[in-house]
mmCIF file of C-alpha atoms in Angstrom:
data_model
loop_
_atom_site.group_PDB
_atom_site.id
_atom_site.type_symbol
_atom_site.label_atom_id
_atom_site.label_comp_id
_atom_site.label_asym_id
_atom_site.label_seq_id
_atom_site.Cartn_x
_atom_site.Cartn_y
_atom_site.Cartn_z
ATOM 1 C CA UNK R 25 132.614 89.144 158.245
ATOM 2 C CA UNK R 26 130.725 92.177 155.365
ATOM 3 C CA UNK R 27 130.403 90.561 151.971
ATOM 4 C CA UNK R 28 131.862 93.117 150.372
ATOM 5 C CA UNK R 29 129.516 93.416 147.806
ATOM 6 C CA UNK R 30 126.467 94.821 150.391
ATOM 7 C CA UNK R 31 128.903 97.804 150.675
ATOM 8 C CA UNK R 32 126.705 99.947 148.576
ATOM 9 C CA UNK R 33 128.529 103.709 147.045
ATOM 10 C CA UNK R 34 125.920 105.978 148.596
ATOM 11 C CA UNK R 35 128.103 108.506 147.826
ATOM 12 C CA UNK R 36 128.193 107.716 143.788
ATOM 13 C CA UNK R 37 124.905 106.475 143.710
ATOM 14 C CA UNK R 38 122.866 109.719 145.098
ATOM 15 C CA UNK R 39 125.540 111.805 143.518
ATOM 16 C CA UNK R 40 123.671 109.941 139.486
ATOM 17 C CA UNK R 41 120.251 110.761 141.157
ATOM 18 C CA UNK R 42 121.689 113.685 141.554
ATOM 19 C CA UNK R 43 122.612 114.529 137.845
ATOM 20 C CA UNK R 44 119.130 113.153 136.724
ATOM 21 C CA UNK R 45 117.503 115.598 138.755
ATOM 22 C CA UNK R 46 118.989 118.122 138.457
ATOM 23 C CA UNK R 47 119.024 117.648 134.326
ATOM 24 C CA UNK R 48 115.394 116.385 134.307
ATOM 25 C CA UNK R 49 114.143 118.457 137.390
ATOM 26 C CA UNK R 50 110.341 117.545 136.170
ATOM 27 C CA UNK R 51 111.977 114.922 137.140
ATOM 28 C CA UNK R 52 113.247 115.809 140.610
ATOM 29 C CA UNK R 53 109.949 114.869 142.971
ATOM 30 C CA UNK R 54 109.826 111.383 141.378
ATOM 31 C CA UNK R 55 113.519 110.985 141.677
ATOM 32 C CA UNK R 56 113.539 112.030 145.448
ATOM 33 C CA UNK R 57 110.523 110.009 146.108
ATOM 34 C CA UNK R 58 112.508 106.956 146.198
ATOM 35 C CA UNK R 59 113.998 104.680 149.322
ATOM 36 C CA UNK R 60 116.975 102.591 148.294
ATOM 37 C CA UNK R 61 117.639 99.662 149.305
ATOM 38 C CA UNK R 62 120.401 97.534 148.845
ATOM 39 C CA UNK R 63 120.261 94.032 147.418
ATOM 40 C CA UNK R 64 123.620 92.021 146.420
ATOM 41 C CA UNK R 65 120.435 90.305 144.729
ATOM 42 C CA UNK R 66 118.465 92.286 142.033
ATOM 43 C CA UNK R 67 121.389 91.871 138.760
ATOM 44 C CA UNK R 68 121.275 96.287 138.846
ATOM 45 C CA UNK R 69 118.513 98.171 139.857
ATOM 46 C CA UNK R 70 114.794 96.843 140.557
ATOM 47 C CA UNK R 71 111.612 99.278 141.751
ATOM 48 C CA UNK R 72 108.609 97.479 143.973
ATOM 49 C CA UNK R 73 105.173 99.323 143.893
ATOM 50 C CA UNK R 74 106.209 101.412 146.741
ATOM 51 C CA UNK R 75 108.302 103.066 145.587
ATOM 52 C CA UNK R 76 111.500 100.814 147.354
ATOM 53 C CA UNK R 77 114.233 101.468 145.087
ATOM 54 C CA UNK R 78 116.500 97.553 145.074
ATOM 55 C CA UNK R 79 120.427 98.632 144.079
ATOM 56 C CA UNK R 80 123.476 96.178 143.604
ATOM 57 C CA UNK R 81 125.941 97.299 145.208
ATOM 58 C CA UNK R 82 128.366 95.500 142.034
ATOM 59 C CA UNK R 83 126.463 97.880 139.769
ATOM 60 C CA UNK R 84 126.874 100.638 141.590
ATOM 61 C CA UNK R 85 130.743 100.050 141.680
ATOM 62 C CA UNK R 86 130.797 99.003 137.285
ATOM 63 C CA UNK R 87 128.527 101.953 136.013
ATOM 64 C CA UNK R 88 129.891 105.610 135.741
ATOM 65 C CA UNK R 89 127.615 108.419 137.170
ATOM 66 C CA UNK R 90 126.305 109.372 133.546
ATOM 67 C CA UNK R 91 124.988 105.610 132.737
ATOM 68 C CA UNK R 92 123.683 105.469 136.829
ATOM 69 C CA UNK R 93 122.323 108.355 135.999
ATOM 70 C CA UNK R 94 119.843 106.802 133.039
ATOM 71 C CA UNK R 95 118.986 104.189 134.823
ATOM 72 C CA UNK R 96 117.489 105.700 137.809
ATOM 73 C CA UNK R 97 115.770 107.666 135.321
ATOM 74 C CA UNK R 98 114.283 104.476 134.429
ATOM 75 C CA UNK R 99 112.959 102.810 136.924
ATOM 76 C CA UNK R 100 111.428 105.654 137.882
ATOM 77 C CA UNK R 101 109.606 105.981 135.279
ATOM 78 C CA UNK R 102 108.483 102.306 135.502
ATOM 79 C CA UNK R 103 106.815 103.594 138.570
ATOM 80 C CA UNK R 104 105.638 107.101 136.990
ATOM 81 C CA UNK R 105 103.406 105.051 133.985
ATOM 82 C CA UNK R 106 102.099 102.980 136.263
ATOM 83 C CA UNK R 107 103.361 99.801 134.436
ATOM 84 C CA UNK R 108 102.825 97.088 137.567
ATOM 85 C CA UNK R 109 99.207 98.761 137.633
ATOM 86 C CA UNK R 110 98.582 98.315 133.898
ATOM 87 C CA UNK R 111 100.530 94.399 134.048
ATOM 88 C CA UNK R 112 97.955 93.238 136.006
ATOM 89 C CA UNK R 113 95.048 94.118 133.298
ATOM 90 C CA UNK R 114 97.154 91.580 131.046
ATOM 91 C CA UNK R 115 95.963 88.228 130.207
ATOM 92 C CA UNK R 116 97.008 86.239 132.695
ATOM 93 C CA UNK R 117 99.483 84.309 130.682
ATOM 94 C CA UNK R 118 100.665 87.563 129.870
ATOM 95 C CA UNK R 119 101.139 88.302 132.814
ATOM 96 C CA UNK R 120 103.025 85.315 134.086
ATOM 97 C CA UNK R 121 105.623 85.940 130.934
ATOM 98 C CA UNK R 122 107.046 88.221 133.714
ATOM 99 C CA UNK R 123 110.514 88.758 131.300
ATOM 100 C CA UNK R 124 108.317 89.666 127.727
ATOM 101 C CA UNK R 125 106.047 92.053 129.878
ATOM 102 C CA UNK R 126 109.797 93.530 131.150
ATOM 103 C CA UNK R 127 111.225 94.130 127.780
ATOM 104 C CA UNK R 128 107.911 96.184 126.065
ATOM 105 C CA UNK R 129 108.061 98.157 128.708
ATOM 106 C CA UNK R 130 111.416 99.107 128.343
ATOM 107 C CA UNK R 131 111.055 99.751 125.453
ATOM 108 C CA UNK R 132 108.627 102.084 125.888
ATOM 109 C CA UNK R 133 110.475 103.711 127.784
ATOM 110 C CA UNK R 134 113.946 103.578 126.264
ATOM 111 C CA UNK R 135 112.907 105.449 122.962
ATOM 112 C CA UNK R 136 112.218 108.663 124.816
ATOM 113 C CA UNK R 137 115.336 108.571 127.426
ATOM 114 C CA UNK R 138 118.385 107.810 124.184
ATOM 115 C CA UNK R 139 115.530 110.440 121.738
ATOM 116 C CA UNK R 140 116.531 112.819 124.760
ATOM 117 C CA UNK R 141 119.904 112.706 125.025
ATOM 118 C CA UNK R 142 120.104 110.292 127.568
ATOM 119 C CA UNK R 143 123.498 107.398 128.171
ATOM 120 C CA UNK R 144 122.261 103.513 129.083
ATOM 121 C CA UNK R 145 124.843 101.167 129.971
ATOM 122 C CA UNK R 146 125.203 98.512 127.006
ATOM 123 C CA UNK R 147 122.302 96.556 126.810
ATOM 124 C CA UNK R 148 119.825 97.951 126.372
ATOM 125 C CA UNK R 149 116.736 97.312 125.044
ATOM 126 C CA UNK R 150 115.060 99.230 121.594
ATOM 127 C CA UNK R 151 112.431 99.320 119.440
ATOM 128 C CA UNK R 152 114.787 98.452 116.645
ATOM 129 C CA UNK R 153 116.321 95.422 118.289
ATOM 130 C CA UNK R 154 113.130 93.703 117.046
ATOM 131 C CA UNK R 155 112.277 95.849 114.101
ATOM 132 C CA UNK R 156 109.515 98.185 115.763
ATOM 133 C CA UNK R 157 109.277 101.465 116.020
ATOM 134 C CA UNK R 158 109.160 104.008 118.602
ATOM 135 C CA UNK R 159 106.447 105.788 120.124
ATOM 136 C CA UNK R 160 104.316 103.040 121.384
ATOM 137 C CA UNK R 161 102.801 101.492 125.129
ATOM 138 C CA UNK R 162 104.335 98.580 125.330
ATOM 139 C CA UNK R 163 100.254 96.521 125.512
ATOM 140 C CA UNK R 164 101.539 96.976 121.280
ATOM 141 C CA UNK R 165 105.116 95.759 121.229
ATOM 142 C CA UNK R 166 104.579 92.972 124.154
ATOM 143 C CA UNK R 167 102.786 90.319 121.521
ATOM 144 C CA UNK R 168 105.117 91.845 119.032
ATOM 145 C CA UNK R 169 108.116 90.907 121.031
ATOM 146 C CA UNK R 170 110.418 86.916 120.701
ATOM 147 C CA UNK R 171 108.482 84.605 122.294
ATOM 148 C CA UNK R 172 111.648 83.795 124.317
ATOM 149 C CA UNK R 173 113.581 86.953 125.238
ATOM 150 C CA UNK R 174 114.692 87.698 128.362
ATOM 151 C CA UNK R 175 116.402 90.334 130.078
ATOM 152 C CA UNK R 176 116.903 92.505 132.215
ATOM 153 C CA UNK R 177 114.677 92.676 135.847
ATOM 154 C CA UNK R 178 113.570 96.189 136.544
ATOM 155 C CA UNK R 179 111.515 94.544 140.045
ATOM 156 C CA UNK R 180 107.131 93.747 140.458
ATOM 157 C CA UNK R 181 107.220 97.528 140.361
ATOM 158 C CA UNK R 182 107.434 97.387 136.761
ATOM 159 C CA UNK R 183 105.925 94.076 135.375
ATOM 160 C CA UNK R 184 104.159 93.537 138.685
ATOM 161 C CA UNK R 185 105.135 89.289 139.575
ATOM 162 C CA UNK R 186 107.252 89.135 143.314
ATOM 163 C CA UNK R 187 110.948 89.901 142.804
ATOM 164 C CA UNK R 188 113.208 87.874 145.042
ATOM 165 C CA UNK R 189 114.253 90.762 147.015
ATOM 166 C CA UNK R 190 111.437 92.179 147.264
ATOM 167 C CA UNK R 191 110.237 93.422 150.943
ATOM 168 C CA UNK R 192 107.090 91.804 151.876
ATOM 169 C CA UNK R 193 104.480 93.807 151.563
ATOM 170 C CA UNK R 194 104.219 98.306 152.907
ATOM 171 C CA UNK R 195 106.843 96.822 155.403
ATOM 172 C CA UNK R 196 110.327 97.995 155.441
ATOM 173 C CA UNK R 197 111.556 101.386 154.711
ATOM 174 C CA UNK R 198 109.171 105.032 153.414
ATOM 175 C CA UNK R 199 107.186 102.394 151.641
ATOM 176 C CA UNK R 200 104.609 104.604 149.617
ATOM 177 C CA UNK R 201 100.536 104.052 149.250
ATOM 178 C CA UNK R 202 98.607 104.348 145.741
ATOM 179 C CA UNK R 203 97.597 107.659 146.986
ATOM 180 C CA UNK R 204 100.289 109.108 147.706
ATOM 181 C CA UNK R 205 101.982 107.936 144.755
ATOM 182 C CA UNK R 206 99.035 109.111 142.314
ATOM 183 C CA UNK R 207 99.384 112.657 143.939
ATOM 184 C CA UNK R 208 102.451 112.404 142.388
ATOM 185 C CA UNK R 209 102.702 111.311 139.086
ATOM 186 C CA UNK R 210 100.079 113.937 138.855
ATOM 187 C CA UNK R 211 102.282 116.317 139.964
ATOM 188 C CA UNK R 212 105.545 114.707 138.324
ATOM 189 C CA UNK R 213 102.613 115.308 135.312
ATOM 190 C CA UNK R 214 102.064 119.458 135.929
ATOM 191 C CA UNK R 215 105.790 119.232 136.169
ATOM 192 C CA UNK R 216 106.670 118.489 132.749
ATOM 193 C CA UNK R 217 103.900 120.883 131.468
ATOM 194 C CA UNK R 218 105.282 123.658 133.076
ATOM 195 C CA UNK R 219 108.918 122.948 131.658
ATOM 196 C CA UNK R 220 107.379 122.254 127.985
ATOM 197 C CA UNK R 221 105.315 125.646 128.174
ATOM 198 C CA UNK R 222 108.941 127.580 129.606
ATOM 199 C CA UNK R 223 111.704 125.790 128.146
ATOM 200 C CA UNK R 224 109.384 123.851 125.184
ATOM 201 C CA UNK R 225 111.399 120.600 125.437
ATOM 202 C CA UNK R 226 110.021 117.432 126.938
ATOM 203 C CA UNK R 227 109.708 113.899 124.810
ATOM 204 C CA UNK R 228 107.054 112.031 123.068
ATOM 205 C CA UNK R 229 106.660 109.907 124.806
ATOM 206 C CA UNK R 230 106.499 111.850 128.224
ATOM 207 C CA UNK R 231 104.434 114.517 126.969
ATOM 208 C CA UNK R 232 101.992 111.348 125.658
ATOM 209 C CA UNK R 233 101.910 110.041 129.150
ATOM 210 C CA UNK R 234 101.608 113.852 130.687
ATOM 211 C CA UNK R 235 98.723 115.042 128.934
ATOM 212 C CA UNK R 236 96.652 111.466 129.705
ATOM 213 C CA UNK R 237 96.918 111.946 133.259
ATOM 214 C CA UNK R 238 95.939 115.889 133.077
ATOM 215 C CA UNK R 239 93.396 115.251 130.764
ATOM 216 C CA UNK R 240 91.945 111.493 130.962
ATOM 217 C CA UNK R 241 90.280 110.322 127.388
ATOM 218 C CA UNK R 242 86.923 108.724 128.224
ATOM 219 C CA UNK R 243 85.529 105.732 126.287
ATOM 220 C CA UNK R 244 82.386 108.125 126.152
ATOM 221 C CA UNK R 245 80.986 104.584 124.872
ATOM 222 C CA UNK R 246 81.337 102.773 128.523
ATOM 223 C CA UNK R 247 80.132 106.042 130.339
ATOM 224 C CA UNK R 248 76.961 107.049 128.660
ATOM 225 C CA UNK R 249 76.332 102.218 129.570
ATOM 226 C CA UNK R 250 77.457 102.286 132.991
ATOM 227 C CA UNK R 251 75.097 105.455 132.596
ATOM 228 C CA UNK R 252 71.987 103.694 131.889
ATOM 229 C CA UNK R 253 72.453 100.535 133.558
ATOM 230 C CA UNK R 254 72.782 102.087 136.635
ATOM 231 C CA UNK R 255 69.681 104.673 135.881
ATOM 232 C CA UNK R 256 67.065 101.488 135.133
ATOM 233 C CA UNK R 257 68.744 99.793 138.329
ATOM 234 C CA UNK R 258 67.864 102.550 140.488
ATOM 235 C CA UNK R 259 64.307 102.750 138.778
ATOM 236 C CA UNK R 260 64.446 98.815 138.524
ATOM 237 C CA UNK R 261 64.927 99.267 142.652
ATOM 238 C CA UNK R 262 61.654 101.375 143.046
ATOM 239 C CA UNK R 263 59.851 98.045 144.674
ATOM 240 C CA UNK R 264 56.618 98.578 145.817
ATOM 241 C CA UNK R 265 53.432 96.655 147.218
ATOM 242 C CA UNK R 266 50.767 95.059 145.171
ATOM 243 C CA UNK R 267 47.449 94.073 145.107
ATOM 244 C CA UNK R 268 47.128 92.842 142.046
ATOM 245 C CA UNK R 269 48.969 89.787 142.325
ATOM 246 C CA UNK R 270 48.055 88.472 146.831
ATOM 247 C CA UNK R 271 51.092 87.035 148.367
ATOM 248 C CA UNK R 272 51.678 83.431 148.779
ATOM 249 C CA UNK R 273 51.413 83.731 152.515
ATOM 250 C CA UNK R 274 47.761 84.957 152.052
ATOM 251 C CA UNK R 275 46.120 81.113 152.438
ATOM 252 C CA UNK R 276 47.386 80.599 155.574
ATOM 253 C CA UNK R 277 46.211 84.098 157.410
ATOM 254 C CA UNK R 278 41.927 83.322 157.011
ATOM 255 C CA UNK R 279 40.141 86.715 155.879
ATOM 256 C CA UNK R 280 43.185 88.374 155.381
ATOM 257 C CA UNK R 281 44.763 89.302 151.669
ATOM 258 C CA UNK R 282 48.627 90.333 151.766
ATOM 259 C CA UNK R 283 49.404 92.588 149.114
ATOM 260 C CA UNK R 284 52.980 91.091 146.732
ATOM 261 C CA UNK R 285 56.423 92.992 146.513
ATOM 262 C CA UNK R 286 56.309 94.660 142.685
ATOM 263 C CA UNK R 287 59.451 94.941 140.788
ATOM 264 C CA UNK R 288 58.925 97.519 138.241
ATOM 265 C CA UNK R 289 60.655 97.300 134.954
ATOM 266 C CA UNK R 290 61.229 101.070 134.084
ATOM 267 C CA UNK R 291 60.167 103.523 130.869
ATOM 268 C CA UNK R 292 63.127 104.946 129.243
ATOM 269 C CA UNK R 293 62.054 108.050 127.224
ATOM 270 C CA UNK R 294 64.965 109.697 125.207
ATOM 271 C CA UNK R 295 65.136 113.114 123.859
ATOM 272 C CA UNK R 296 66.864 113.752 120.987
ATOM 273 C CA UNK R 297 68.216 116.753 119.507
ATOM 274 C CA UNK R 298 67.316 116.872 115.908
ATOM 275 C CA UNK R 299 68.714 120.840 115.698
ATOM 276 C CA UNK R 300 70.327 122.343 112.879
ATOM 277 C CA UNK R 301 73.342 122.100 114.762
ATOM 278 C CA UNK R 302 73.408 117.819 114.843
ATOM 279 C CA UNK R 303 75.029 115.486 112.710
ATOM 280 C CA UNK R 304 73.284 112.256 111.969
ATOM 281 C CA UNK R 305 75.932 110.165 112.944
ATOM 282 C CA UNK R 306 77.138 111.354 116.572
ATOM 283 C CA UNK R 307 72.901 110.761 116.731
ATOM 284 C CA UNK R 308 72.918 107.499 115.748
ATOM 285 C CA UNK R 309 75.882 106.830 116.853
ATOM 286 C CA UNK R 310 74.674 107.668 120.286
ATOM 287 C CA UNK R 311 71.018 105.837 120.462
ATOM 288 C CA UNK R 312 72.742 103.465 118.708
ATOM 289 C CA UNK R 313 74.414 102.912 122.095
ATOM 290 C CA UNK R 314 71.264 103.787 124.384
ATOM 291 C CA UNK R 315 69.481 100.895 122.768
ATOM 292 C CA UNK R 316 71.582 98.267 122.773
ATOM 293 C CA UNK R 317 72.161 98.645 126.676
ATOM 294 C CA UNK R 318 68.445 99.200 127.680
ATOM 295 C CA UNK R 319 67.945 95.451 126.037
ATOM 296 C CA UNK R 320 70.770 94.300 128.288
ATOM 297 C CA UNK R 321 68.895 94.993 130.824
ATOM 298 C CA UNK R 322 65.423 93.958 129.742
ATOM 299 C CA UNK R 323 64.209 97.379 127.996
ATOM 300 C CA UNK R 324 62.828 96.196 125.447
ATOM 301 C CA UNK R 325 59.218 96.892 123.989
ATOM 302 C CA UNK R 326 56.537 99.518 124.513
ATOM 303 C CA UNK R 327 59.309 100.282 127.741
ATOM 304 C CA UNK R 328 61.601 102.633 124.916
ATOM 305 C CA UNK R 329 59.614 106.551 123.885
ATOM 306 C CA UNK R 330 62.450 108.734 121.123
ATOM 307 C CA UNK R 331 60.866 111.766 121.339
ATOM 308 C CA UNK R 332 62.639 114.032 117.920
ATOM 309 C CA UNK R 333 62.931 117.373 119.083
ATOM 310 C CA UNK R 334 64.263 121.430 118.338
ATOM 311 C CA UNK R 335 62.335 124.450 119.471
ATOM 312 C CA UNK R 336 58.982 122.197 119.373
ATOM 313 C CA UNK R 337 58.615 117.906 119.949
ATOM 314 C CA UNK R 338 58.152 116.854 116.000
ATOM 315 C CA UNK R 339 57.932 112.918 116.846
ATOM 316 C CA UNK R 340 56.875 110.618 119.591
ATOM 317 C CA UNK R 341 57.744 106.752 118.959
ATOM 318 C CA UNK R 342 57.919 103.668 120.746
ATOM 319 C CA UNK R 343 60.576 101.287 119.652
ATOM 320 C CA UNK R 344 62.605 98.483 119.745
ATOM 321 C CA UNK R 345 65.492 99.363 117.293
ATOM 322 C CA UNK R 346 67.329 102.371 116.068
ATOM 323 C CA UNK R 347 65.041 101.487 112.369
ATOM 324 C CA UNK R 348 62.237 102.708 113.722
ATOM 325 C CA UNK R 349 63.327 105.992 115.595
ATOM 326 C CA UNK R 350 61.940 109.263 113.486
ATOM 327 C CA UNK R 351 63.952 111.316 113.566
ATOM 328 C CA UNK R 352 62.667 115.175 112.692
ATOM 329 C CA UNK R 353 62.705 119.251 113.262
ATOM 330 C CA UNK R 354 66.073 121.463 112.156
ATOM 331 C CA UNK R 355 65.436 124.885 113.424
ATOM 332 C CA UNK R 356 66.342 125.905 117.270
ATOM 333 C CA UNK R 357 67.162 124.388 120.100
ATOM 334 C CA UNK R 358 65.120 123.640 123.989
ATOM 335 C CA UNK R 359 65.003 120.123 124.865
ATOM 336 C CA UNK R 360 62.474 121.348 128.266
ATOM 337 C CA UNK R 361 59.810 120.991 125.823
ATOM 338 C CA UNK R 362 61.295 117.281 125.193
ATOM 339 C CA UNK R 363 60.915 117.073 128.777
ATOM 340 C CA UNK R 364 58.058 118.140 129.819
ATOM 341 C CA UNK R 365 56.230 116.093 126.912
ATOM 342 C CA UNK R 366 57.832 113.044 127.905
ATOM 343 C CA UNK R 367 57.563 113.367 131.656
ATOM 344 C CA UNK R 368 53.191 114.539 130.450
ATOM 345 C CA UNK R 369 53.070 110.972 128.895
ATOM 346 C CA UNK R 370 49.911 109.038 130.728
ATOM 347 C CA UNK R 371 53.462 105.779 130.984
ATOM 348 C CA UNK R 372 55.567 108.472 133.027
ATOM 349 C CA UNK R 373 59.103 107.402 132.730
ATOM 350 C CA UNK R 374 61.299 106.663 134.858
ATOM 351 C CA UNK R 375 64.712 107.525 132.869
ATOM 352 C CA UNK R 376 65.076 110.511 130.952
ATOM 353 C CA UNK R 377 68.275 110.638 128.448
ATOM 354 C CA UNK R 378 69.219 114.006 126.048
ATOM 355 C CA UNK R 379 71.061 113.343 123.401
ATOM 356 C CA UNK R 380 72.385 117.187 122.414
ATOM 357 C CA UNK R 381 75.090 118.928 121.563
ATOM 358 C CA UNK R 382 73.915 121.470 124.980
ATOM 359 C CA UNK R 383 72.716 124.295 123.048
ATOM 360 C CA UNK R 384 69.838 124.905 125.090
ATOM 361 C CA UNK R 385 68.025 126.059 128.257
ATOM 362 C CA UNK R 386 67.459 123.256 130.425
ATOM 363 C CA UNK R 387 64.955 122.845 133.029
ATOM 364 C CA UNK R 388 65.143 124.922 136.420
ATOM 365 C CA UNK R 389 64.187 122.658 138.708
ATOM 366 C CA UNK R 390 65.010 118.985 138.989
ATOM 367 C CA UNK R 391 62.569 117.275 137.509
ATOM 368 C CA UNK R 392 60.974 114.189 139.469
ATOM 369 C CA UNK R 393 62.970 111.202 136.910
ATOM 370 C CA UNK R 394 66.523 110.357 136.886
ATOM 371 C CA UNK R 395 67.579 112.533 134.406
ATOM 372 C CA UNK R 396 71.174 111.658 132.148
ATOM 373 C CA UNK R 397 72.350 114.338 129.183
ATOM 374 C CA UNK R 398 74.971 112.613 126.652
ATOM 375 C CA UNK R 399 76.975 116.293 124.991
ATOM 376 C CA UNK R 400 77.693 114.659 122.042
ATOM 377 C CA UNK R 401 80.578 117.141 120.119
ATOM 378 C CA UNK R 402 83.709 118.827 122.517
ATOM 379 C CA UNK R 403 82.144 122.161 122.577
ATOM 380 C CA UNK R 404 79.491 121.754 124.402
ATOM 381 C CA UNK R 405 78.743 123.981 127.158
ATOM 382 C CA UNK R 406 78.027 122.129 130.647
ATOM 383 C CA UNK R 407 74.666 121.347 132.098
ATOM 384 C CA UNK R 408 73.269 122.042 136.044
ATOM 385 C CA UNK R 409 75.108 120.650 138.033
ATOM 386 C CA UNK R 410 72.388 117.908 138.992
ATOM 387 C CA UNK R 411 72.054 116.275 135.765
ATOM 388 C CA UNK R 412 74.466 113.354 134.734
ATOM 389 C CA UNK R 413 76.456 114.018 132.155
ATOM 390 C CA UNK R 414 78.559 111.558 129.617
ATOM 391 C CA UNK R 415 80.693 113.837 127.093
ATOM 392 C CA UNK R 416 80.163 111.547 123.670
ATOM 393 C CA UNK R 417 83.452 112.610 121.530
ATOM 394 C CA UNK R 418 83.207 110.772 117.890
#
């Protein structure tokens, strides 16, 4: 005999989803991507990372359609905001406390839903219940929550920990993969942007989420550090043979001298744009990042040359710290002069890094070295496609 608790009122549940999609059309694609899995084990509704929505038949029976519509939107918000992925980047101790993580995530979602006029079931979580302000991300709420909160469990698609009702892996009905999920997030963000242009109404949290997804903010320090490290590893990998230090196997071969392998440390030239449009603070910040990374990878001493350049090269110095840099100039801008001067030096560099606002001509052809442009300022024009580019926004 079938347990009455497992008899899901599908008509009521799908009517609630239709209402949610009709009232918030920018969420329609995401809502209809969810696959319904009836489960008497889930307390209310919950999701996994494969976009399966586990639904308690008893909860559906006890909840009005209007509130069910709000729960649909709440659950899909966990997946759109990649809560399970973000939870996986938390410290291990926080990850293990699934309930506090879930409550923090609910705070991030529900302030927007309530401000948007959605009805949610009684007992809902919102920031004000803990004396916290609206409009923050769950990572900011988490450390400020009481230590033993125990609230609704929205499933592994929220907090990232396996739930008792989860189907195994990606098996089962209509599981979405990570690529499809990311495409769906982008489609939803574009629909939100279009909705805002035509109707002008979108909750602040959704607006922030869509903007960040479509135009992500890149940590320029991390990007610049990564580019310099990669270039240094590339240059250091240019091994060659040398007879200046014979191979250790030479004594075993009478009359034959074998060369040994040489792995050179890269030489680096930093061409600094000192034209009138460049600010001292921006230059100092970018140059400090570069010299710090070079020290970390073992490039120091007389292996780093800094050339101050506007339309001409005004100062050339070998440095071990930013305090030793001499900057001159302040006139026009032509970074080609600085690049040519760096490559014409007796100790030719294998990496040239250019700090500039981008208002400069560039070489007509790819130079015989690794070239990185650190473009300072939001309005810096894009250099040729073959120039490795990092945008520095300060």
